[in-house]
Structure formats: structure tokens, C-alpha cells
């Protein structure tokens, strides 16, 4: 007799599950981003339910935990909540999310929800606090580039990047940021006489280069980092660029659209166990990706 989905065990995933995770994403119409799955499974904790018919994974979810900053309780980001198309509407998503909530205990949580997933998250106690817009296209550099000085990041910059990121993100995510030099095609920093004031990375997917994270002192600095990243991708100058921008950064969103990017998706930012995200949103322009925050 067929195995009931309700009794299938939930297990922790390993890097050996990377291909199955990519297969599941592809099954749901998402891009097959094996490079990103490698980062998620290395820096976070994946949970999955094996397909009872041996067809890879029936459901998957990843949680990336960050250490406290300034005496807080830390933070964890939930992402890549996926259920195979052949198993939708059978309670797997709710079961997996309930398991992850139990594993997180009293750690505050955040996620970026699609309209499809948002009702479930609301039922599980998540609340809306904002939105993020994904934009994609071929970026056209402005005739007059923003004036903030940027340069390629050097190995010695990593401690300063981590300090700045912890201050702005509101939690210590060293184990993720330290992987950026190997994960990203480009990592650049912005600085002035006071020192480091921003950083950004560009990393590859099969369809586009993704800009994220993007952390900057102000909008002009964010624009400078975007321009310098795109211009440094000389091996693929015509490839589309994708980034995910907090909708409160209206000026930056309007500017990237003026220079060739178009809205591709919009997600709702949600939290559980806290009224809002820690840190300084005014300097946090784009996440590394929606799964990690």
C-alpha cells in the first residue's frame, strides 16, 4: 500500500542532497540554481521529506541561523520552502514549517513570502512588516556614474565587512559573509575617509548575475556599488542582472528601472517572535538572497 505522507519522516539534509533540492526547485518552475543551493546547505540547515516513491524530495525547507548582536536573541531566516507539484495540498508544507518552528524554539524568525505561501505563514503566526521587489534586466550604466569610490574587496577587508554587516543587519552572520569571496564572482567595497561604508557582491545563476547583499551608507553609495559591480563583469557584459530591493528604498528602485531593470516579482517580508527586524533598514538595500535575508 502507498505510504501516507503524514507519517514520512522529516530529516536533515546534507550537501549530498543538493541535486535533489535543485530538481525540486525545477519541478516548481524555479531556476535550477545549484550554486545557491550549495551555499544554503553549507551555511544553513536544510530539512526535507523524501518522496515515498523514491523520486527525490517531496518537500524541502532551509533555515539559516544568525548569532545575537547587542544582547538580542539572534535571528533565523527561513527560505526555499518547496513542495513537489505532485504532493501539493496534502499538508506537507504546513508539517515541514511546524517542524522548523519547533526546531527554532524561541529564536525570532523572518522570511520572504510569495502570495501563494503567505496565508500559511499567517496561520502559523508570522506577521507582515514590509515587502521586497525583485527586478531583473540588462542594466544600462548612467552617463554620469555616482561619485562614491569603490574597489574590489581584498582579503584584509573581511573583518571590516563583517563588522559593518553585523551593525546594519542586527545579527552576526559571519558564517555566511565569510563565504562570499568564494561564492561570488565579484565582491566590492565602498569607502570614504572614515573607512568602509558599504559592500556588495554579484554571484552567478544560469540566467543572470544576482547583486546581493547590498549594504550602503546611502542611496548614492548603493548606486555606485551597483555600477561598479556591473562594469566589472567584463566576461559577460550583456548578461541580465537581478537584485531584490526593499520597497522602502523608492529612489533606488526607480533608478534601476530607469536603467533597464523591470519588476519580476514581489514578496512580503514577514517575522515571527519579534515586531520588526533588527538593525538599520535604511542602509540595508538588498539581501544576499531571499532565502537567507
PDB file of C-alpha atoms in Angstrom:
ATOM      1  CA  UNK A   1       0.000   0.000   0.000  1.00  0.00           C
ATOM      2  CA  UNK A   2       1.190   3.593  -0.616  1.00  0.00           C
ATOM      3  CA  UNK A   3       2.915   5.252   2.322  1.00  0.00           C
ATOM      4  CA  UNK A   4       0.880   8.058   3.927  1.00  0.00           C
ATOM      5  CA  UNK A   5       2.628  11.415   3.510  1.00  0.00           C
ATOM      6  CA  UNK A   6       1.664  12.332   7.072  1.00  0.00           C
ATOM      7  CA  UNK A   7       3.976   9.662   8.542  1.00  0.00           C
ATOM      8  CA  UNK A   8       7.021  10.238   6.334  1.00  0.00           C
ATOM      9  CA  UNK A   9       9.983  11.284   8.493  1.00  0.00           C
ATOM     10  CA  UNK A  10      11.486  14.765   8.302  1.00  0.00           C
ATOM     11  CA  UNK A  11      15.264  14.588   8.104  1.00  0.00           C
ATOM     12  CA  UNK A  12      18.186  16.978   7.964  1.00  0.00           C
ATOM     13  CA  UNK A  13      19.629  17.479   4.530  1.00  0.00           C
ATOM     14  CA  UNK A  14      23.309  17.402   3.578  1.00  0.00           C
ATOM     15  CA  UNK A  15      25.319  18.634   0.619  1.00  0.00           C
ATOM     16  CA  UNK A  16      24.626  15.204  -0.861  1.00  0.00           C
ATOM     17  CA  UNK A  17      21.004  16.346  -1.316  1.00  0.00           C
ATOM     18  CA  UNK A  18      21.971  19.334  -3.469  1.00  0.00           C
ATOM     19  CA  UNK A  19      20.884  17.784  -6.768  1.00  0.00           C
ATOM     20  CA  UNK A  20      17.564  16.645  -5.312  1.00  0.00           C
ATOM     21  CA  UNK A  21      16.935  20.177  -3.990  1.00  0.00           C
ATOM     22  CA  UNK A  22      17.666  21.646  -7.425  1.00  0.00           C
ATOM     23  CA  UNK A  23      15.391  19.038  -9.020  1.00  0.00           C
ATOM     24  CA  UNK A  24      12.560  20.022  -6.675  1.00  0.00           C
ATOM     25  CA  UNK A  25      13.043  23.739  -7.412  1.00  0.00           C
ATOM     26  CA  UNK A  26      12.930  22.980 -11.125  1.00  0.00           C
ATOM     27  CA  UNK A  27       9.771  20.918 -10.618  1.00  0.00           C
ATOM     28  CA  UNK A  28       8.079  24.037  -9.201  1.00  0.00           C
ATOM     29  CA  UNK A  29       9.205  26.250 -12.075  1.00  0.00           C
ATOM     30  CA  UNK A  30      12.085  27.876 -10.200  1.00  0.00           C
ATOM     31  CA  UNK A  31      15.529  28.301 -11.721  1.00  0.00           C
ATOM     32  CA  UNK A  32      17.936  25.411 -11.202  1.00  0.00           C
ATOM     33  CA  UNK A  33      20.445  27.309  -9.050  1.00  0.00           C
ATOM     34  CA  UNK A  34      22.776  24.580  -7.790  1.00  0.00           C
ATOM     35  CA  UNK A  35      25.380  27.199  -6.860  1.00  0.00           C
ATOM     36  CA  UNK A  36      22.942  28.840  -4.447  1.00  0.00           C
ATOM     37  CA  UNK A  37      21.809  25.505  -3.014  1.00  0.00           C
ATOM     38  CA  UNK A  38      25.445  24.744  -2.215  1.00  0.00           C
ATOM     39  CA  UNK A  39      25.682  27.907  -0.114  1.00  0.00           C
ATOM     40  CA  UNK A  40      22.333  27.335   1.590  1.00  0.00           C
ATOM     41  CA  UNK A  41      23.108  23.757   2.608  1.00  0.00           C
ATOM     42  CA  UNK A  42      26.603  24.696   3.805  1.00  0.00           C
ATOM     43  CA  UNK A  43      25.676  27.839   5.765  1.00  0.00           C
ATOM     44  CA  UNK A  44      22.187  26.812   6.864  1.00  0.00           C
ATOM     45  CA  UNK A  45      20.267  23.739   7.930  1.00  0.00           C
ATOM     46  CA  UNK A  46      18.062  22.028   5.393  1.00  0.00           C
ATOM     47  CA  UNK A  47      15.072  19.877   6.282  1.00  0.00           C
ATOM     48  CA  UNK A  48      13.382  17.548   3.845  1.00  0.00           C
ATOM     49  CA  UNK A  49      10.850  14.802   3.344  1.00  0.00           C
ATOM     50  CA  UNK A  50      11.817  12.052   0.931  1.00  0.00           C
ATOM     51  CA  UNK A  51       9.391  11.155  -1.823  1.00  0.00           C
ATOM     52  CA  UNK A  52       7.699   7.852  -0.901  1.00  0.00           C
ATOM     53  CA  UNK A  53       8.152   6.643  -4.498  1.00  0.00           C
ATOM     54  CA  UNK A  54      11.893   7.324  -4.451  1.00  0.00           C
ATOM     55  CA  UNK A  55      11.637  10.359  -6.721  1.00  0.00           C
ATOM     56  CA  UNK A  56      13.989  12.603  -4.771  1.00  0.00           C
ATOM     57  CA  UNK A  57      12.448  15.006  -2.269  1.00  0.00           C
ATOM     58  CA  UNK A  58       8.751  15.589  -1.688  1.00  0.00           C
ATOM     59  CA  UNK A  59       9.357  18.790   0.309  1.00  0.00           C
ATOM     60  CA  UNK A  60      12.267  20.924   1.471  1.00  0.00           C
ATOM     61  CA  UNK A  61      12.968  23.980   3.620  1.00  0.00           C
ATOM     62  CA  UNK A  62      16.173  25.712   4.743  1.00  0.00           C
ATOM     63  CA  UNK A  63      16.752  27.749   7.902  1.00  0.00           C
ATOM     64  CA  UNK A  64      19.830  29.955   8.265  1.00  0.00           C
ATOM     65  CA  UNK A  65      20.599  30.984  11.846  1.00  0.00           C
ATOM     66  CA  UNK A  66      22.479  34.111  12.915  1.00  0.00           C
ATOM     67  CA  UNK A  67      24.072  34.843  16.264  1.00  0.00           C
ATOM     68  CA  UNK A  68      22.829  37.610  18.547  1.00  0.00           C
ATOM     69  CA  UNK A  69      24.159  41.136  18.243  1.00  0.00           C
ATOM     70  CA  UNK A  70      23.999  43.583  21.124  1.00  0.00           C
ATOM     71  CA  UNK A  71      22.437  41.153  23.578  1.00  0.00           C
ATOM     72  CA  UNK A  72      19.493  40.088  21.406  1.00  0.00           C
ATOM     73  CA  UNK A  73      18.146  36.594  20.802  1.00  0.00           C
ATOM     74  CA  UNK A  74      19.661  36.242  17.372  1.00  0.00           C
ATOM     75  CA  UNK A  75      17.671  35.697  14.204  1.00  0.00           C
ATOM     76  CA  UNK A  76      16.960  32.924  11.722  1.00  0.00           C
ATOM     77  CA  UNK A  77      15.850  33.207   8.104  1.00  0.00           C
ATOM     78  CA  UNK A  78      13.545  30.620   6.570  1.00  0.00           C
ATOM     79  CA  UNK A  79      13.678  30.056   2.830  1.00  0.00           C
ATOM     80  CA  UNK A  80      13.250  27.670  -0.095  1.00  0.00           C
ATOM     81  CA  UNK A  81      10.005  26.251   1.282  1.00  0.00           C
ATOM     82  CA  UNK A  82       9.050  23.921  -1.580  1.00  0.00           C
ATOM     83  CA  UNK A  83       6.639  21.040  -2.029  1.00  0.00           C
ATOM     84  CA  UNK A  84       6.750  18.898  -5.166  1.00  0.00           C
ATOM     85  CA  UNK A  85       3.887  19.603  -7.530  1.00  0.00           C
ATOM     86  CA  UNK A  86       2.628  16.020  -7.264  1.00  0.00           C
ATOM     87  CA  UNK A  87       2.284  16.390  -3.482  1.00  0.00           C
ATOM     88  CA  UNK A  88       0.715  19.852  -3.104  1.00  0.00           C
ATOM     89  CA  UNK A  89      -2.361  20.462  -0.958  1.00  0.00           C
ATOM     90  CA  UNK A  90      -1.626  17.428   1.209  1.00  0.00           C
ATOM     91  CA  UNK A  91      -0.297  19.242   4.282  1.00  0.00           C
ATOM     92  CA  UNK A  92       3.427  18.756   3.665  1.00  0.00           C
ATOM     93  CA  UNK A  93       4.216  22.464   3.710  1.00  0.00           C
ATOM     94  CA  UNK A  94       2.416  23.042   6.998  1.00  0.00           C
ATOM     95  CA  UNK A  95       4.031  19.956   8.531  1.00  0.00           C
ATOM     96  CA  UNK A  96       7.525  20.996   7.498  1.00  0.00           C
ATOM     97  CA  UNK A  97       7.046  24.595   8.652  1.00  0.00           C
ATOM     98  CA  UNK A  98       5.661  23.422  12.012  1.00  0.00           C
ATOM     99  CA  UNK A  99       8.742  21.231  12.416  1.00  0.00           C
ATOM    100  CA  UNK A 100      11.073  24.131  11.619  1.00  0.00           C
ATOM    101  CA  UNK A 101       9.255  26.378  14.094  1.00  0.00           C
ATOM    102  CA  UNK A 102       9.811  23.741  16.757  1.00  0.00           C
ATOM    103  CA  UNK A 103      13.491  23.440  15.885  1.00  0.00           C
ATOM    104  CA  UNK A 104      13.902  27.234  16.091  1.00  0.00           C
ATOM    105  CA  UNK A 105      12.353  27.291  19.573  1.00  0.00           C
ATOM    106  CA  UNK A 106      12.229  30.935  20.755  1.00  0.00           C
ATOM    107  CA  UNK A 107      14.607  32.304  18.093  1.00  0.00           C
ATOM    108  CA  UNK A 108      12.984  35.162  16.139  1.00  0.00           C
ATOM    109  CA  UNK A 109      12.311  34.260  12.509  1.00  0.00           C
ATOM    110  CA  UNK A 110      11.977  36.079   9.226  1.00  0.00           C
ATOM    111  CA  UNK A 111      11.063  35.088   5.694  1.00  0.00           C
ATOM    112  CA  UNK A 112      10.057  36.490   2.316  1.00  0.00           C
ATOM    113  CA  UNK A 113       6.662  35.105   1.343  1.00  0.00           C
ATOM    114  CA  UNK A 114       5.082  34.717  -2.061  1.00  0.00           C
ATOM    115  CA  UNK A 115       1.370  35.372  -2.289  1.00  0.00           C
ATOM    116  CA  UNK A 116       0.900  31.604  -2.556  1.00  0.00           C
ATOM    117  CA  UNK A 117       2.716  30.872   0.709  1.00  0.00           C
ATOM    118  CA  UNK A 118       1.657  33.916   2.730  1.00  0.00           C
ATOM    119  CA  UNK A 119      -1.697  32.546   4.033  1.00  0.00           C
ATOM    120  CA  UNK A 120       0.046  29.524   5.586  1.00  0.00           C
ATOM    121  CA  UNK A 121       2.668  31.700   7.261  1.00  0.00           C
ATOM    122  CA  UNK A 122      -0.028  33.988   8.657  1.00  0.00           C
ATOM    123  CA  UNK A 123      -1.820  30.971  10.134  1.00  0.00           C
ATOM    124  CA  UNK A 124       1.456  29.922  11.790  1.00  0.00           C
ATOM    125  CA  UNK A 125       1.860  33.300  13.499  1.00  0.00           C
ATOM    126  CA  UNK A 126       4.005  35.292  11.066  1.00  0.00           C
ATOM    127  CA  UNK A 127       3.146  38.970  10.582  1.00  0.00           C
ATOM    128  CA  UNK A 128       3.759  41.307   7.632  1.00  0.00           C
ATOM    129  CA  UNK A 129       6.310  44.078   8.099  1.00  0.00           C
ATOM    130  CA  UNK A 130       7.160  45.129   4.532  1.00  0.00           C
ATOM    131  CA  UNK A 131       7.898  43.996   1.014  1.00  0.00           C
ATOM    132  CA  UNK A 132      10.773  43.317  -1.344  1.00  0.00           C
ATOM    133  CA  UNK A 133      10.708  43.784  -5.104  1.00  0.00           C
ATOM    134  CA  UNK A 134      12.780  41.577  -7.397  1.00  0.00           C
ATOM    135  CA  UNK A 135      13.952  43.401 -10.513  1.00  0.00           C
ATOM    136  CA  UNK A 136      15.784  41.924 -13.496  1.00  0.00           C
ATOM    137  CA  UNK A 137      17.074  43.060 -16.878  1.00  0.00           C
ATOM    138  CA  UNK A 138      20.096  44.351 -18.729  1.00  0.00           C
ATOM    139  CA  UNK A 139      21.449  47.228 -16.701  1.00  0.00           C
ATOM    140  CA  UNK A 140      22.407  50.370 -18.625  1.00  0.00           C
ATOM    141  CA  UNK A 141      25.128  52.318 -16.860  1.00  0.00           C
ATOM    142  CA  UNK A 142      24.306  56.012 -16.395  1.00  0.00           C
ATOM    143  CA  UNK A 143      26.258  58.556 -18.430  1.00  0.00           C
ATOM    144  CA  UNK A 144      27.496  60.102 -15.204  1.00  0.00           C
ATOM    145  CA  UNK A 145      28.421  57.446 -12.676  1.00  0.00           C
ATOM    146  CA  UNK A 146      27.780  58.067  -8.954  1.00  0.00           C
ATOM    147  CA  UNK A 147      30.826  59.570  -7.294  1.00  0.00           C
ATOM    148  CA  UNK A 148      31.432  57.333  -4.268  1.00  0.00           C
ATOM    149  CA  UNK A 149      34.737  55.475  -4.520  1.00  0.00           C
ATOM    150  CA  UNK A 150      34.525  51.688  -4.770  1.00  0.00           C
ATOM    151  CA  UNK A 151      37.142  48.995  -5.298  1.00  0.00           C
ATOM    152  CA  UNK A 152      37.454  45.210  -5.330  1.00  0.00           C
ATOM    153  CA  UNK A 153      37.418  43.766  -1.836  1.00  0.00           C
ATOM    154  CA  UNK A 154      40.717  42.404  -0.569  1.00  0.00           C
ATOM    155  CA  UNK A 155      41.228  39.540   1.874  1.00  0.00           C
ATOM    156  CA  UNK A 156      42.081  42.029   4.597  1.00  0.00           C
ATOM    157  CA  UNK A 157      38.686  43.729   4.215  1.00  0.00           C
ATOM    158  CA  UNK A 158      36.702  40.771   5.525  1.00  0.00           C
ATOM    159  CA  UNK A 159      36.790  41.728   9.252  1.00  0.00           C
ATOM    160  CA  UNK A 160      35.591  45.258   8.430  1.00  0.00           C
ATOM    161  CA  UNK A 161      32.866  43.889   6.123  1.00  0.00           C
ATOM    162  CA  UNK A 162      31.646  41.580   8.896  1.00  0.00           C
ATOM    163  CA  UNK A 163      31.629  44.420  11.459  1.00  0.00           C
ATOM    164  CA  UNK A 164      29.650  46.679   9.128  1.00  0.00           C
ATOM    165  CA  UNK A 165      27.240  43.890   8.207  1.00  0.00           C
ATOM    166  CA  UNK A 166      26.620  42.974  11.857  1.00  0.00           C
ATOM    167  CA  UNK A 167      25.889  46.595  12.723  1.00  0.00           C
ATOM    168  CA  UNK A 168      23.433  47.054   9.845  1.00  0.00           C
ATOM    169  CA  UNK A 169      21.855  43.585   9.762  1.00  0.00           C
ATOM    170  CA  UNK A 170      21.444  43.495  13.541  1.00  0.00           C
ATOM    171  CA  UNK A 171      22.838  39.963  13.971  1.00  0.00           C
ATOM    172  CA  UNK A 172      26.195  38.328  13.372  1.00  0.00           C
ATOM    173  CA  UNK A 173      26.188  36.345  10.134  1.00  0.00           C
ATOM    174  CA  UNK A 174      29.939  35.800   9.851  1.00  0.00           C
ATOM    175  CA  UNK A 175      29.490  32.188   8.700  1.00  0.00           C
ATOM    176  CA  UNK A 176      27.600  33.442   5.634  1.00  0.00           C
ATOM    177  CA  UNK A 177      29.567  36.604   4.835  1.00  0.00           C
ATOM    178  CA  UNK A 178      32.900  34.744   5.123  1.00  0.00           C
ATOM    179  CA  UNK A 179      31.760  32.512   2.252  1.00  0.00           C
ATOM    180  CA  UNK A 180      31.182  35.449  -0.126  1.00  0.00           C
ATOM    181  CA  UNK A 181      34.724  35.613  -1.584  1.00  0.00           C
ATOM    182  CA  UNK A 182      34.388  32.019  -2.814  1.00  0.00           C
ATOM    183  CA  UNK A 183      30.676  32.203  -3.645  1.00  0.00           C
ATOM    184  CA  UNK A 184      30.544  35.490  -5.554  1.00  0.00           C
ATOM    185  CA  UNK A 185      32.090  36.389  -8.904  1.00  0.00           C
ATOM    186  CA  UNK A 186      32.676  39.911  -7.634  1.00  0.00           C
ATOM    187  CA  UNK A 187      32.849  41.461  -4.157  1.00  0.00           C
ATOM    188  CA  UNK A 188      33.351  45.208  -3.914  1.00  0.00           C
ATOM    189  CA  UNK A 189      33.543  47.732  -1.104  1.00  0.00           C
ATOM    190  CA  UNK A 190      32.809  51.441  -0.859  1.00  0.00           C
ATOM    191  CA  UNK A 191      34.823  53.692   1.411  1.00  0.00           C
ATOM    192  CA  UNK A 192      35.441  57.274   2.406  1.00  0.00           C
ATOM    193  CA  UNK A 193      37.822  58.988   4.806  1.00  0.00           C
ATOM    194  CA  UNK A 194      36.104  57.279   7.757  1.00  0.00           C
ATOM    195  CA  UNK A 195      36.632  53.783   6.347  1.00  0.00           C
ATOM    196  CA  UNK A 196      34.279  51.172   4.901  1.00  0.00           C
ATOM    197  CA  UNK A 197      30.761  52.498   4.235  1.00  0.00           C
ATOM    198  CA  UNK A 198      29.301  49.729   2.096  1.00  0.00           C
ATOM    199  CA  UNK A 199      29.838  46.471   0.276  1.00  0.00           C
ATOM    200  CA  UNK A 200      28.090  44.399  -2.380  1.00  0.00           C
ATOM    201  CA  UNK A 201      28.510  41.098  -4.190  1.00  0.00           C
ATOM    202  CA  UNK A 202      27.500  39.748  -7.590  1.00  0.00           C
ATOM    203  CA  UNK A 203      27.040  35.998  -7.923  1.00  0.00           C
ATOM    204  CA  UNK A 204      26.046  33.806 -10.858  1.00  0.00           C
ATOM    205  CA  UNK A 205      22.898  31.891 -11.715  1.00  0.00           C
ATOM    206  CA  UNK A 206      22.162  30.144 -15.018  1.00  0.00           C
ATOM    207  CA  UNK A 207      20.046  33.094 -16.153  1.00  0.00           C
ATOM    208  CA  UNK A 208      21.540  36.225 -14.574  1.00  0.00           C
ATOM    209  CA  UNK A 209      24.065  37.712 -12.206  1.00  0.00           C
ATOM    210  CA  UNK A 210      22.466  38.459  -8.836  1.00  0.00           C
ATOM    211  CA  UNK A 211      23.512  41.537  -6.889  1.00  0.00           C
ATOM    212  CA  UNK A 212      23.259  40.873  -3.168  1.00  0.00           C
ATOM    213  CA  UNK A 213      23.899  41.555  -0.454  1.00  0.00           C
ATOM    214  CA  UNK A 214      23.918  45.316  -0.987  1.00  0.00           C
ATOM    215  CA  UNK A 215      24.748  47.286   2.140  1.00  0.00           C
ATOM    216  CA  UNK A 216      25.490  51.001   1.835  1.00  0.00           C
ATOM    217  CA  UNK A 217      25.604  54.227   3.823  1.00  0.00           C
ATOM    218  CA  UNK A 218      23.073  55.868   1.497  1.00  0.00           C
ATOM    219  CA  UNK A 219      21.421  55.609  -1.914  1.00  0.00           C
ATOM    220  CA  UNK A 220      24.324  57.246  -3.773  1.00  0.00           C
ATOM    221  CA  UNK A 221      26.697  54.658  -2.324  1.00  0.00           C
ATOM    222  CA  UNK A 222      24.286  51.854  -3.295  1.00  0.00           C
ATOM    223  CA  UNK A 223      24.167  53.193  -6.875  1.00  0.00           C
ATOM    224  CA  UNK A 224      27.963  53.381  -7.009  1.00  0.00           C
ATOM    225  CA  UNK A 225      28.304  49.773  -5.884  1.00  0.00           C
ATOM    226  CA  UNK A 226      25.775  48.571  -8.474  1.00  0.00           C
ATOM    227  CA  UNK A 227      27.520  50.463 -11.298  1.00  0.00           C
ATOM    228  CA  UNK A 228      30.951  49.216 -10.309  1.00  0.00           C
ATOM    229  CA  UNK A 229      29.775  45.610  -9.989  1.00  0.00           C
ATOM    230  CA  UNK A 230      28.078  45.579 -13.380  1.00  0.00           C
ATOM    231  CA  UNK A 231      31.021  47.238 -15.120  1.00  0.00           C
ATOM    232  CA  UNK A 232      33.425  44.737 -13.535  1.00  0.00           C
ATOM    233  CA  UNK A 233      31.566  41.771 -15.039  1.00  0.00           C
ATOM    234  CA  UNK A 234      33.507  42.147 -18.270  1.00  0.00           C
ATOM    235  CA  UNK A 235      33.343  38.432 -19.113  1.00  0.00           C
ATOM    236  CA  UNK A 236      29.569  38.703 -19.521  1.00  0.00           C
ATOM    237  CA  UNK A 237      28.719  42.368 -20.138  1.00  0.00           C
ATOM    238  CA  UNK A 238      25.304  41.664 -21.691  1.00  0.00           C
ATOM    239  CA  UNK A 239      24.032  39.173 -19.116  1.00  0.00           C
ATOM    240  CA  UNK A 240      20.874  40.165 -17.238  1.00  0.00           C
ATOM    241  CA  UNK A 241      21.239  41.453 -13.701  1.00  0.00           C
ATOM    242  CA  UNK A 242      18.836  40.577 -10.878  1.00  0.00           C
ATOM    243  CA  UNK A 243      18.510  42.085  -7.439  1.00  0.00           C
ATOM    244  CA  UNK A 244      15.947  42.241  -4.640  1.00  0.00           C
ATOM    245  CA  UNK A 245      15.332  45.701  -3.170  1.00  0.00           C
ATOM    246  CA  UNK A 246      13.387  46.702  -0.061  1.00  0.00           C
ATOM    247  CA  UNK A 247      10.452  48.721  -1.429  1.00  0.00           C
ATOM    248  CA  UNK A 248      11.104  51.477   1.100  1.00  0.00           C
ATOM    249  CA  UNK A 249      14.165  52.363  -0.982  1.00  0.00           C
ATOM    250  CA  UNK A 250      11.966  54.089  -3.548  1.00  0.00           C
ATOM    251  CA  UNK A 251      14.735  56.192  -5.084  1.00  0.00           C
ATOM    252  CA  UNK A 252      16.985  53.202  -5.787  1.00  0.00           C
ATOM    253  CA  UNK A 253      14.103  51.169  -7.204  1.00  0.00           C
ATOM    254  CA  UNK A 254      13.128  53.983  -9.552  1.00  0.00           C
ATOM    255  CA  UNK A 255      16.762  54.450 -10.613  1.00  0.00           C
ATOM    256  CA  UNK A 256      17.416  50.791 -11.505  1.00  0.00           C
ATOM    257  CA  UNK A 257      14.175  50.755 -13.506  1.00  0.00           C
ATOM    258  CA  UNK A 258      15.270  53.865 -15.375  1.00  0.00           C
ATOM    259  CA  UNK A 259      18.425  51.945 -16.294  1.00  0.00           C
ATOM    260  CA  UNK A 260      16.902  48.781 -17.683  1.00  0.00           C
ATOM    261  CA  UNK A 261      15.620  46.586 -14.848  1.00  0.00           C
ATOM    262  CA  UNK A 262      11.970  45.595 -14.580  1.00  0.00           C
ATOM    263  CA  UNK A 263       9.851  44.159 -11.798  1.00  0.00           C
ATOM    264  CA  UNK A 264       9.800  40.361 -11.898  1.00  0.00           C
ATOM    265  CA  UNK A 265       8.265  39.533  -8.521  1.00  0.00           C
ATOM    266  CA  UNK A 266       7.192  40.994  -5.206  1.00  0.00           C
ATOM    267  CA  UNK A 267       7.377  39.217  -1.865  1.00  0.00           C
ATOM    268  CA  UNK A 268       6.071  40.085   1.579  1.00  0.00           C
ATOM    269  CA  UNK A 269       8.603  40.346   4.403  1.00  0.00           C
ATOM    270  CA  UNK A 270       7.293  38.555   7.494  1.00  0.00           C
ATOM    271  CA  UNK A 271       8.542  37.973  11.032  1.00  0.00           C
ATOM    272  CA  UNK A 272       7.727  35.598  13.884  1.00  0.00           C
ATOM    273  CA  UNK A 273       8.524  36.279  17.552  1.00  0.00           C
ATOM    274  CA  UNK A 274       9.568  39.919  17.034  1.00  0.00           C
ATOM    275  CA  UNK A 275       7.687  43.079  15.977  1.00  0.00           C
ATOM    276  CA  UNK A 276      10.255  44.041  13.348  1.00  0.00           C
ATOM    277  CA  UNK A 277      13.689  43.126  12.039  1.00  0.00           C
ATOM    278  CA  UNK A 278      16.737  44.292  13.999  1.00  0.00           C
ATOM    279  CA  UNK A 279      19.413  46.518  12.506  1.00  0.00           C
ATOM    280  CA  UNK A 280      19.190  49.552  10.248  1.00  0.00           C
ATOM    281  CA  UNK A 281      16.947  49.080   7.212  1.00  0.00           C
ATOM    282  CA  UNK A 282      17.985  52.472   5.785  1.00  0.00           C
ATOM    283  CA  UNK A 283      21.427  51.012   4.961  1.00  0.00           C
ATOM    284  CA  UNK A 284      20.212  47.526   4.064  1.00  0.00           C
ATOM    285  CA  UNK A 285      19.243  47.740   0.395  1.00  0.00           C
ATOM    286  CA  UNK A 286      19.256  44.114  -0.827  1.00  0.00           C
ATOM    287  CA  UNK A 287      19.631  40.716   0.846  1.00  0.00           C
ATOM    288  CA  UNK A 288      22.172  38.100  -0.222  1.00  0.00           C
ATOM    289  CA  UNK A 289      19.103  36.248  -1.470  1.00  0.00           C
ATOM    290  CA  UNK A 290      15.519  35.910  -0.293  1.00  0.00           C
ATOM    291  CA  UNK A 291      16.242  32.604   1.448  1.00  0.00           C
ATOM    292  CA  UNK A 292      18.983  33.931   3.746  1.00  0.00           C
ATOM    293  CA  UNK A 293      17.905  37.520   4.320  1.00  0.00           C
TER     294      UNK A 293
END
